[in-house]
Coordinates of C-alpha atoms and ligand atoms in Angstrom, one line a residue:
X1 CA 0.0 0.0 0.0
X2 CA 2.7 2.4 1.0
X3 CA 4.5 1.6 -2.2
X4 CA 1.3 2.2 -4.1
X5 CA 0.9 5.7 -2.6
X6 CA 4.4 6.6 -3.4
X7 CA 3.9 5.4 -6.9
X8 CA 0.8 7.4 -7.2
X9 CA 2.5 10.5 -5.9
X10 CA 5.2 9.9 -8.4
X11 CA 2.7 9.8 -11.3
X12 CA 1.1 13.0 -10.0
X13 CA 4.4 14.8 -10.0
X14 CA 5.2 13.6 -13.5
X15 CA 1.8 15.0 -14.6
X16 CA 2.4 18.2 -12.8
X17 CA 5.8 18.6 -14.4
X18 CA 4.3 18.9 -17.9
X19 CA 4.1 22.7 -18.2
X20 CA 1.0 23.7 -20.1
X21 CA 2.6 25.9 -22.8
X22 CA -0.1 25.3 -25.3
X23 CA -3.0 25.8 -22.8
X24 CA -1.5 29.2 -22.1
X25 CA -1.3 30.0 -25.8
X26 CA -5.1 29.5 -26.1
X27 CA -5.7 31.5 -22.9
X28 CA -3.5 34.3 -24.4
X29 CA -5.7 34.4 -27.6
X30 CA -8.7 34.9 -25.3
X31 CA -6.9 37.5 -23.3
X32 CA -6.2 39.5 -26.5
X33 CA -9.8 39.0 -27.9
X34 CA -11.3 40.4 -24.7
X35 CA -9.4 43.6 -25.1
X36 CA -10.4 44.3 -28.8
X37 CA -13.4 46.5 -29.0
X38 CA -16.2 46.5 -31.6
X39 CA -14.9 49.8 -32.9
X40 CA -11.6 48.2 -33.8
X41 CA -9.8 49.9 -30.9
X42 CA -7.5 47.7 -28.8
X43 CA -7.5 48.5 -25.0
X44 CA -4.0 48.3 -23.6
X45 CA -5.4 46.9 -20.4
X46 CA -8.9 47.0 -18.8
X47 CA -7.3 48.7 -15.7
X48 CA -9.0 52.0 -15.2
X49 CA -7.0 53.3 -12.3
X50 CA -3.5 52.8 -10.8
X51 CA -2.7 52.7 -13.7
X52 CA -5.3 53.9 -16.1
X53 CA -4.5 52.0 -19.3
X54 CA -7.9 52.2 -20.8
X55 CA -6.6 53.9 -24.0
X56 CA -5.6 52.7 -27.4
X57 CA -1.8 53.0 -27.8
X58 CA -0.8 53.0 -31.4
X59 CA 2.3 50.8 -30.6
X60 CA 0.5 48.1 -28.5
X61 CA -2.3 48.0 -31.0
X62 CA -0.1 47.6 -34.1
X63 CA 1.8 44.8 -32.4
X64 CA -1.5 43.2 -31.4
X65 CA -3.1 43.3 -34.8
X66 CA 0.1 42.0 -36.5
X67 CA -0.1 39.0 -34.4
X68 CA -3.9 38.6 -35.0
X69 CA -3.2 38.9 -38.7
X70 CA -0.6 36.1 -38.6
X71 CA -3.0 33.8 -36.7
X72 CA -5.9 34.7 -39.0
X73 CA -3.8 33.7 -42.1
X74 CA -2.1 30.7 -40.5
X75 CA -3.3 27.4 -42.1
X76 CA -3.9 25.6 -38.8
X77 CA -6.3 28.3 -37.5
X78 CA -9.9 27.0 -37.1
X79 CA -12.3 28.7 -39.5
X80 CA -14.5 30.2 -36.8
X81 CA -11.5 32.0 -35.2
X82 CA -10.2 33.0 -38.6
X83 CA -13.5 34.6 -39.7
X84 CA -13.7 36.5 -36.4
X85 CA -10.1 37.7 -36.7
X86 CA -10.6 38.8 -40.4
X87 CA -13.6 40.9 -39.3
X88 CA -11.6 42.4 -36.5
X89 CA -8.7 43.3 -38.9
X90 CA -11.2 45.1 -41.2
X91 CA -12.6 47.1 -38.3
X92 CA -9.2 47.9 -37.1
X93 CA -8.2 49.4 -40.4
X94 CA -11.2 51.8 -40.3
X95 CA -10.4 52.6 -36.7
X96 CA -6.8 53.6 -37.6
X97 CA -7.9 55.6 -40.6
X98 CA -10.1 57.6 -38.2
X99 CA -7.2 58.0 -35.7
X100 CA -5.0 59.4 -38.5
X101 CA -7.7 62.0 -39.3
X102 CA -8.8 63.0 -35.9
X103 CA -7.3 66.3 -34.5
X104 CA -4.3 65.7 -32.3
X105 CA -1.1 67.4 -30.9
X106 CA 1.7 65.7 -32.7
X107 CA 0.4 64.4 -36.0
X108 CA 0.9 60.7 -36.6
X109 CA 3.5 60.5 -33.8
X110 CA 0.6 60.9 -31.3
X111 CA 1.1 57.8 -29.0
X112 CA -2.4 57.1 -27.6
X113 CA -6.1 57.8 -28.1
X114 CA -9.2 57.8 -26.0
X115 CA -11.4 54.7 -26.7
X116 CA -14.1 57.0 -28.3
X117 CA -11.6 57.8 -31.0
X118 CA -10.6 61.3 -29.9
X119 CA -7.0 62.2 -29.3
X120 CA -5.8 62.3 -25.7
X121 CA -4.5 65.8 -24.8
X122 CA -3.0 65.0 -21.4
X123 CA 0.6 65.9 -20.9
X124 CA 2.6 62.9 -22.2
X125 CA 5.9 62.0 -23.9
X126 CA 5.1 62.8 -27.5
X127 CA 5.7 62.3 -30.3
X128 CA 6.5 58.6 -30.3
X129 CA 7.6 57.9 -33.8
X130 CA 7.7 54.1 -33.6
X131 CA 3.9 54.1 -33.9
X132 CA 3.4 54.9 -37.5
X133 CA 6.2 52.6 -38.5
X134 CA 4.7 49.6 -36.6
X135 CA 1.2 50.4 -37.8
X136 CA 2.5 50.5 -41.4
X137 CA 4.3 47.1 -40.9
X138 CA 1.1 45.5 -39.7
X139 CA -1.1 47.1 -42.4
X140 CA 1.4 46.0 -45.1
X141 CA 1.1 42.4 -44.1
X142 CA -2.7 42.7 -44.4
X143 CA -2.4 44.5 -47.7
X144 CA -0.2 41.8 -49.2
X145 CA -2.8 39.2 -48.2
X146 CA -5.6 41.3 -49.7
X147 CA -3.7 41.7 -53.0
X148 CA -3.2 37.9 -53.1
X149 CA -6.9 37.4 -52.6
X150 CA -7.8 39.8 -55.3
X151 CA -9.0 42.6 -53.1
X152 CA -6.9 45.2 -54.9
X153 CA -9.6 47.8 -55.1
X154 CA -10.0 47.8 -51.3
X155 CA -6.2 48.0 -50.9
X156 CA -6.2 51.1 -53.2
X157 CA -9.0 52.9 -51.5
X158 CA -8.1 52.1 -47.9
X159 CA -4.5 51.0 -47.5
X160 CA -2.1 52.2 -50.3
X161 CA -2.5 54.7 -53.0
X162 CA 0.4 56.7 -54.3
X163 CA -1.6 59.9 -54.4
X164 CA 0.0 62.9 -52.5
X165 CA -1.0 64.3 -50.0
X166 CA -1.5 60.7 -48.9
X167 CA -5.1 59.7 -48.2
X168 CA -4.7 55.9 -47.3
X169 CA -3.5 54.3 -44.1
X170 CA -0.2 52.8 -45.1
X171 CA 0.8 55.6 -47.5
X172 CA 0.2 58.3 -44.8
X173 CA 2.4 56.3 -42.3
X174 CA 5.1 55.7 -44.8
X175 CA 5.3 59.3 -45.8
X176 CA 5.4 60.3 -42.1
X177 CA 8.2 57.9 -41.4
X178 CA 10.1 59.0 -44.5
X179 CA 9.9 62.6 -43.5
X180 CA 10.4 62.4 -39.7
X181 CA 12.9 59.6 -38.9
X182 CA 15.5 62.3 -38.9
X183 CA 13.9 64.0 -35.8
X184 CA 14.2 62.9 -32.2
X185 CA 11.0 61.5 -30.5
X186 CA 10.1 59.7 -27.3
X187 CA 11.0 56.1 -26.9
X188 CA 8.7 53.1 -26.6
X189 CA 8.7 53.4 -22.8
X190 CA 7.5 57.0 -23.2
X191 CA 10.4 58.3 -21.0
X192 CA 13.2 59.7 -23.0
X193 CA 13.6 61.9 -26.1
X194 CA 16.4 61.1 -28.5
X195 CA 17.2 58.7 -31.3
X196 CA 16.3 55.1 -30.4
X197 CA 17.5 51.8 -31.8
X198 CA 13.9 50.4 -31.4
X199 CA 12.2 53.3 -33.3
X200 CA 14.8 53.5 -36.0
X201 CA 14.8 49.8 -36.6
X202 CA 11.0 49.8 -37.0
X203 CA 11.3 52.9 -39.3
X204 CA 14.0 51.2 -41.4
X205 CA 12.1 48.0 -41.9
X206 CA 8.9 50.0 -42.7
X207 CA 10.8 51.8 -45.4
X208 CA 12.2 48.6 -46.8
X209 CA 8.8 46.8 -46.9
X210 CA 7.1 50.0 -48.0
X211 CA 9.4 50.1 -51.0
X212 CA 8.4 46.5 -51.9
X213 CA 4.7 47.3 -51.6
X214 CA 5.0 50.5 -53.5
X215 CA 6.8 48.6 -56.3
X216 CA 4.2 46.0 -56.3
X217 CA 1.5 48.6 -56.7
X218 CA 3.3 50.5 -59.5
X219 CA 4.5 53.5 -57.4
X220 CA 8.1 53.1 -58.3
X221 CA 9.4 56.6 -57.6
X222 CA 8.1 56.2 -54.1
X223 CA 9.8 52.8 -53.9
X224 CA 13.1 54.4 -54.7
X225 CA 12.5 57.2 -52.2
X226 CA 11.7 54.7 -49.4
X227 CA 14.7 52.6 -50.1
X228 CA 16.9 55.6 -50.0
X229 CA 15.5 56.5 -46.6
X230 CA 16.2 53.0 -45.4
X231 CA 19.8 53.4 -46.4
X232 CA 20.2 56.7 -44.6
X233 CA 18.5 55.3 -41.4
X234 CA 21.0 52.4 -41.5
X235 CA 23.9 54.9 -41.4
X236 CA 22.4 56.4 -38.2
X237 CA 21.8 52.9 -36.8
X238 CA 25.4 52.0 -37.2
X239 CA 26.3 54.6 -34.6
X240 CA 24.4 52.6 -31.9
X241 CA 27.0 49.9 -31.7
X242 CA 29.4 50.1 -28.8
X243 CA 32.7 48.5 -29.8
X244 CA 34.0 48.5 -26.2
X245 CA 31.2 46.1 -24.9
X246 CA 30.1 44.6 -28.2
X247 CA 26.5 45.7 -27.3
X248 CA 24.0 48.0 -28.9
X249 CA 23.0 51.2 -27.1
X250 CA 19.3 51.7 -26.9
X251 CA 19.4 55.4 -27.4
X252 CA 21.9 58.0 -28.7
X253 CA 21.6 61.8 -28.7
X254 CA 19.3 62.0 -25.8
X255 CA 17.8 65.5 -25.7
X256 CA 15.2 65.3 -22.9
X257 CA 12.9 63.2 -20.7
X258 CA 13.5 61.3 -17.5
X259 CA 17.0 61.4 -16.1
X260 CA 17.4 58.1 -14.2
X261 CA 18.8 55.7 -16.9
X262 CA 22.5 55.4 -16.4
X263 CA 23.5 52.3 -18.4
X264 CA 23.0 51.9 -22.2
X265 CA 21.2 48.5 -21.8
X266 CA 17.5 48.1 -22.7
X267 CA 15.3 45.2 -23.7
X268 CA 14.0 47.5 -26.4
X269 CA 17.0 46.3 -28.5
X270 CA 15.8 42.7 -28.3
X271 CA 12.2 43.8 -29.1
X272 CA 13.5 45.5 -32.2
X273 CA 15.1 42.3 -33.3
X274 CA 12.1 40.0 -32.7
X275 CA 9.4 42.4 -33.9
X276 CA 11.1 42.8 -37.3
X277 CA 12.3 39.1 -37.7
X278 CA 10.6 37.6 -40.8
X279 CA 12.9 34.6 -41.2
X280 CA 15.8 36.9 -41.5
X281 CA 17.0 39.5 -39.0
X282 CA 17.2 43.3 -39.7
X283 CA 19.6 43.9 -36.8
X284 CA 23.2 42.9 -36.2
X285 CA 22.5 39.6 -34.5
X286 CA 25.7 39.0 -32.6
X287 CA 25.6 42.4 -31.0
X288 CA 21.9 41.9 -30.1
X289 CA 22.9 38.5 -28.6
X290 CA 25.6 40.2 -26.6
X291 CA 23.1 42.8 -25.4
X292 CA 20.8 40.1 -24.3
X293 CA 23.5 38.4 -22.3
X294 CA 24.5 41.6 -20.6
X295 CA 20.8 42.4 -19.8
X296 CA 20.3 38.8 -18.5
X297 CA 23.3 39.0 -16.1
X298 CA 22.3 42.4 -14.9
X299 CA 18.7 41.4 -14.2
X300 CA 19.8 38.2 -12.7
X301 CA 21.4 40.0 -9.8
X302 CA 19.0 42.9 -9.5
X303 CA 15.8 40.9 -9.0
X304 CA 15.8 38.7 -6.0
X305 CA 13.3 36.3 -7.4
X306 CA 15.9 35.3 -9.8
X307 CA 17.6 33.4 -7.0
X308 CA 14.8 30.9 -7.2
X309 CA 15.8 28.7 -10.1
X310 CA 13.4 25.9 -9.8
X311 CA 9.6 25.8 -10.1
X312 CA 7.0 23.7 -8.2
X313 CA 7.5 20.6 -10.4
X314 CA 11.3 20.9 -10.6
X315 CA 11.3 22.7 -13.9
X316 CA 14.1 25.2 -14.6
X317 CA 13.1 28.8 -14.2
X318 CA 14.9 31.2 -16.6
X319 CA 15.9 34.7 -15.7
X320 CA 13.1 37.2 -15.1
X321 CA 13.8 40.3 -17.3
X322 CA 12.6 43.9 -16.9
X323 CA 12.8 46.9 -19.3
X324 CA 16.2 48.2 -18.2
X325 CA 18.3 47.8 -15.1
X326 CA 17.5 51.2 -13.6
X327 CA 13.8 51.1 -14.2
X328 CA 11.8 52.7 -11.3
X329 CA 8.2 52.4 -12.9
X330 CA 6.3 50.1 -10.5
X331 CA 3.4 49.7 -12.8
X332 CA 1.3 52.5 -11.2
X333 CA 3.9 55.1 -10.3
X334 CA 7.5 55.5 -9.3
X335 CA 9.1 53.1 -6.8
X336 CA 11.0 50.0 -7.8
X337 CA 11.0 48.6 -11.3
X338 CA 10.1 44.9 -11.8
X339 CA 10.4 42.1 -14.3
X340 CA 8.0 42.3 -17.2
X341 CA 6.3 39.3 -18.9
X342 CA 7.0 40.7 -22.3
X343 CA 10.7 41.2 -21.6
X344 CA 11.1 37.7 -20.1
X345 CA 9.4 36.2 -23.2
X346 CA 11.3 38.4 -25.6
X347 CA 14.5 36.6 -24.7
X348 CA 12.9 33.2 -25.5
X349 CA 11.5 34.5 -28.8
X350 CA 14.9 35.9 -29.8
X351 CA 16.7 32.7 -29.0
X352 CA 14.1 30.7 -30.9
X353 CA 14.3 33.0 -33.9
X354 CA 18.1 32.6 -33.8
X355 CA 17.8 28.8 -33.8
X356 CA 15.7 29.1 -37.1
X357 CA 18.5 30.9 -38.9
X358 CA 21.9 29.6 -40.0
X359 CA 23.7 32.0 -37.8
X360 CA 25.7 29.5 -35.9
X361 CA 27.6 31.0 -32.9
X362 CA 25.6 29.2 -30.3
X363 CA 24.6 25.5 -29.9
X364 CA 21.0 25.1 -30.9
X365 CA 20.1 22.5 -28.2
X366 CA 21.2 24.9 -25.6
X367 CA 19.0 27.7 -27.0
X368 CA 16.0 25.5 -26.8
X369 CA 16.7 24.7 -23.2
X370 CA 17.1 28.4 -22.3
X371 CA 14.0 29.6 -24.1
X372 CA 11.9 26.8 -22.4
X373 CA 13.1 28.1 -19.1
X374 CA 11.9 31.6 -20.0
X375 CA 8.4 30.2 -20.6
X376 CA 8.6 28.3 -17.3
X377 CA 9.4 31.6 -15.5
X378 CA 6.3 33.2 -17.0
X379 CA 4.1 30.2 -16.1
X380 CA 5.5 30.1 -12.6
X381 CA 4.5 33.8 -11.8
X382 CA 1.3 34.1 -13.7
X383 CA -2.1 33.9 -12.0
X384 CA -3.5 30.3 -11.8
X385 CA -6.2 31.3 -14.3
X386 CA -3.6 32.3 -16.9
X387 CA -4.2 36.1 -16.5
X388 CA -1.0 38.1 -17.4
X389 CA -0.5 41.6 -16.1
X390 CA 2.4 43.9 -17.1
X391 CA 4.9 43.1 -14.3
X392 CA 5.6 40.7 -11.5
X393 CA 7.1 41.8 -8.3
X394 CA 10.9 41.5 -8.1
X395 CA 10.8 40.3 -4.5
X396 CA 7.8 38.1 -4.2
X397 CA 7.0 37.3 -7.8
X398 CA 3.3 38.2 -7.7
X399 CA 1.7 39.9 -10.6
X400 CA 1.8 43.7 -10.5
X401 CA 0.8 46.7 -12.7
X402 CA -1.9 46.8 -15.3
X403 CA -3.9 43.6 -15.3
X404 CA -4.7 41.6 -18.4
X405 CA -2.2 43.6 -20.4
X406 CA -2.8 43.0 -24.1
X407 CA 0.9 43.3 -24.9
X408 CA 1.8 40.6 -22.3
X409 CA -0.6 38.2 -24.0
X410 CA 0.7 39.1 -27.5
X411 CA 4.2 38.5 -26.3
X412 CA 3.3 35.0 -25.2
X413 CA 1.7 34.4 -28.6
X414 CA 4.7 35.6 -30.6
X415 CA 7.2 33.8 -28.4
X416 CA 5.2 30.6 -28.5
X417 CA 4.8 30.7 -32.3
X418 CA 8.5 31.2 -32.6
X419 CA 9.4 28.4 -30.2
X420 CA 6.9 25.6 -30.5
Ligands
NOJ501 C1 3.7 55.6 -17.9 C2 4.5 55.0 -19.1 O1 3.6 54.4 -19.9 C3 5.6 54.2 -18.6 O2 6.2 53.5 -19.6 C4 6.5 55.1 -17.8 O3 7.6 54.3 -17.3 C5 5.8 55.8 -16.8 N1 4.6 56.5 -17.2 C6 6.8 56.9 -16.1 O4 7.0 57.9 -17.0
NOJ502 C1 3.8 51.5 -20.7 C2 4.8 51.0 -21.7 O1 6.0 51.6 -21.3 C3 4.5 51.4 -23.1 O2 5.4 50.9 -23.9 C4 3.1 50.9 -23.5 O3 2.8 51.4 -24.7 C5 2.1 51.4 -22.5 N1 2.5 51.1 -21.1 C6 0.7 50.8 -22.7 O4 0.8 49.4 -22.6

């Protein structure tokens, strides 16, 4: 009998040991869908106070809808979900056309909008010029699908038409990027004004893909112009490499914003790499890898939860990562910074992207193991019902900051799609 009980316990722990990576994938889809409104707006988080995230941020929304588009067009997606997503993509395009046209303070660099579609005029770090680049990248994926499906007319009336001044979604964003990448703007964390690796990478890739789409639609002068911009952006990007450490600086030429960042490390560099990866990288991979290693060792010592290396079923817990080492945003105000789900998952996604290329400076089996452990870290700290907030506390590991953050769910989806 005693042996039987031990045997049964052993079985239980074997069952418990299987981490439910795919269950959380489904849960994350539901998490995103719950935050997409009928209007086409995407709520960053349903949290309405401490913090109030019930706005539509152009960046979060563009990243969300790019992932929804990829799922919609993936062959394995069940047709019910596919139809629902295609409808949401249509609505989103009309929503964004409206945001482009509504009066606002900083043109297309305006970072966030009220959910009724008016601009938000609160004091804020603006402009944030990653927004139009990210939105164009998402809309261009949709446009290419539509062209393939024979929906050329709709592409020309809503998405891309060479007419100037631009009157379609993608063309407006591409023109804005082409004429403003050369100006400083606020970073994706809405804290510092300068030139940012993240923003410039999105802008460069938007120009490259914009050139391809322009060519496809017969707008060849624009194609040349966008390619030319991409080349010039690349020259600016080359200045971010720090030869003494082999890493990439997140920002150069800082001209304003919050003062507390003292190192040049930021997960934004990894986000730039994974968000533009399309089978090939648009970033210097070795330097990004080196940046990730430096970030990982910094956060490993800063966040005390990283001393716990094993989960409840004996699984290896990877390193919980935050935005940048000196972060003091607690999720609702200033205090202590914490690990973020989307940062912790970005590391997994980057390593999995890397293992899908021929860039061979790291053993692939090792990459798999490390990226799995990043997922384990996330599953270990998330709520039992699979809800993902923005952050988890650096000391006790409990979720913190905006609840049900759309971008946290999206980061799970993109990392999972890269890794499994
Ligand atoms: C809210 C922003 O969204 C967040 O990124 C930032 O860290 C804090 N405000 C502090 O500026
Ligand atoms: C704060 C983050 O720093 C910023 O990147 C994001 O856009 C907003 N929260 C909304 O999620």
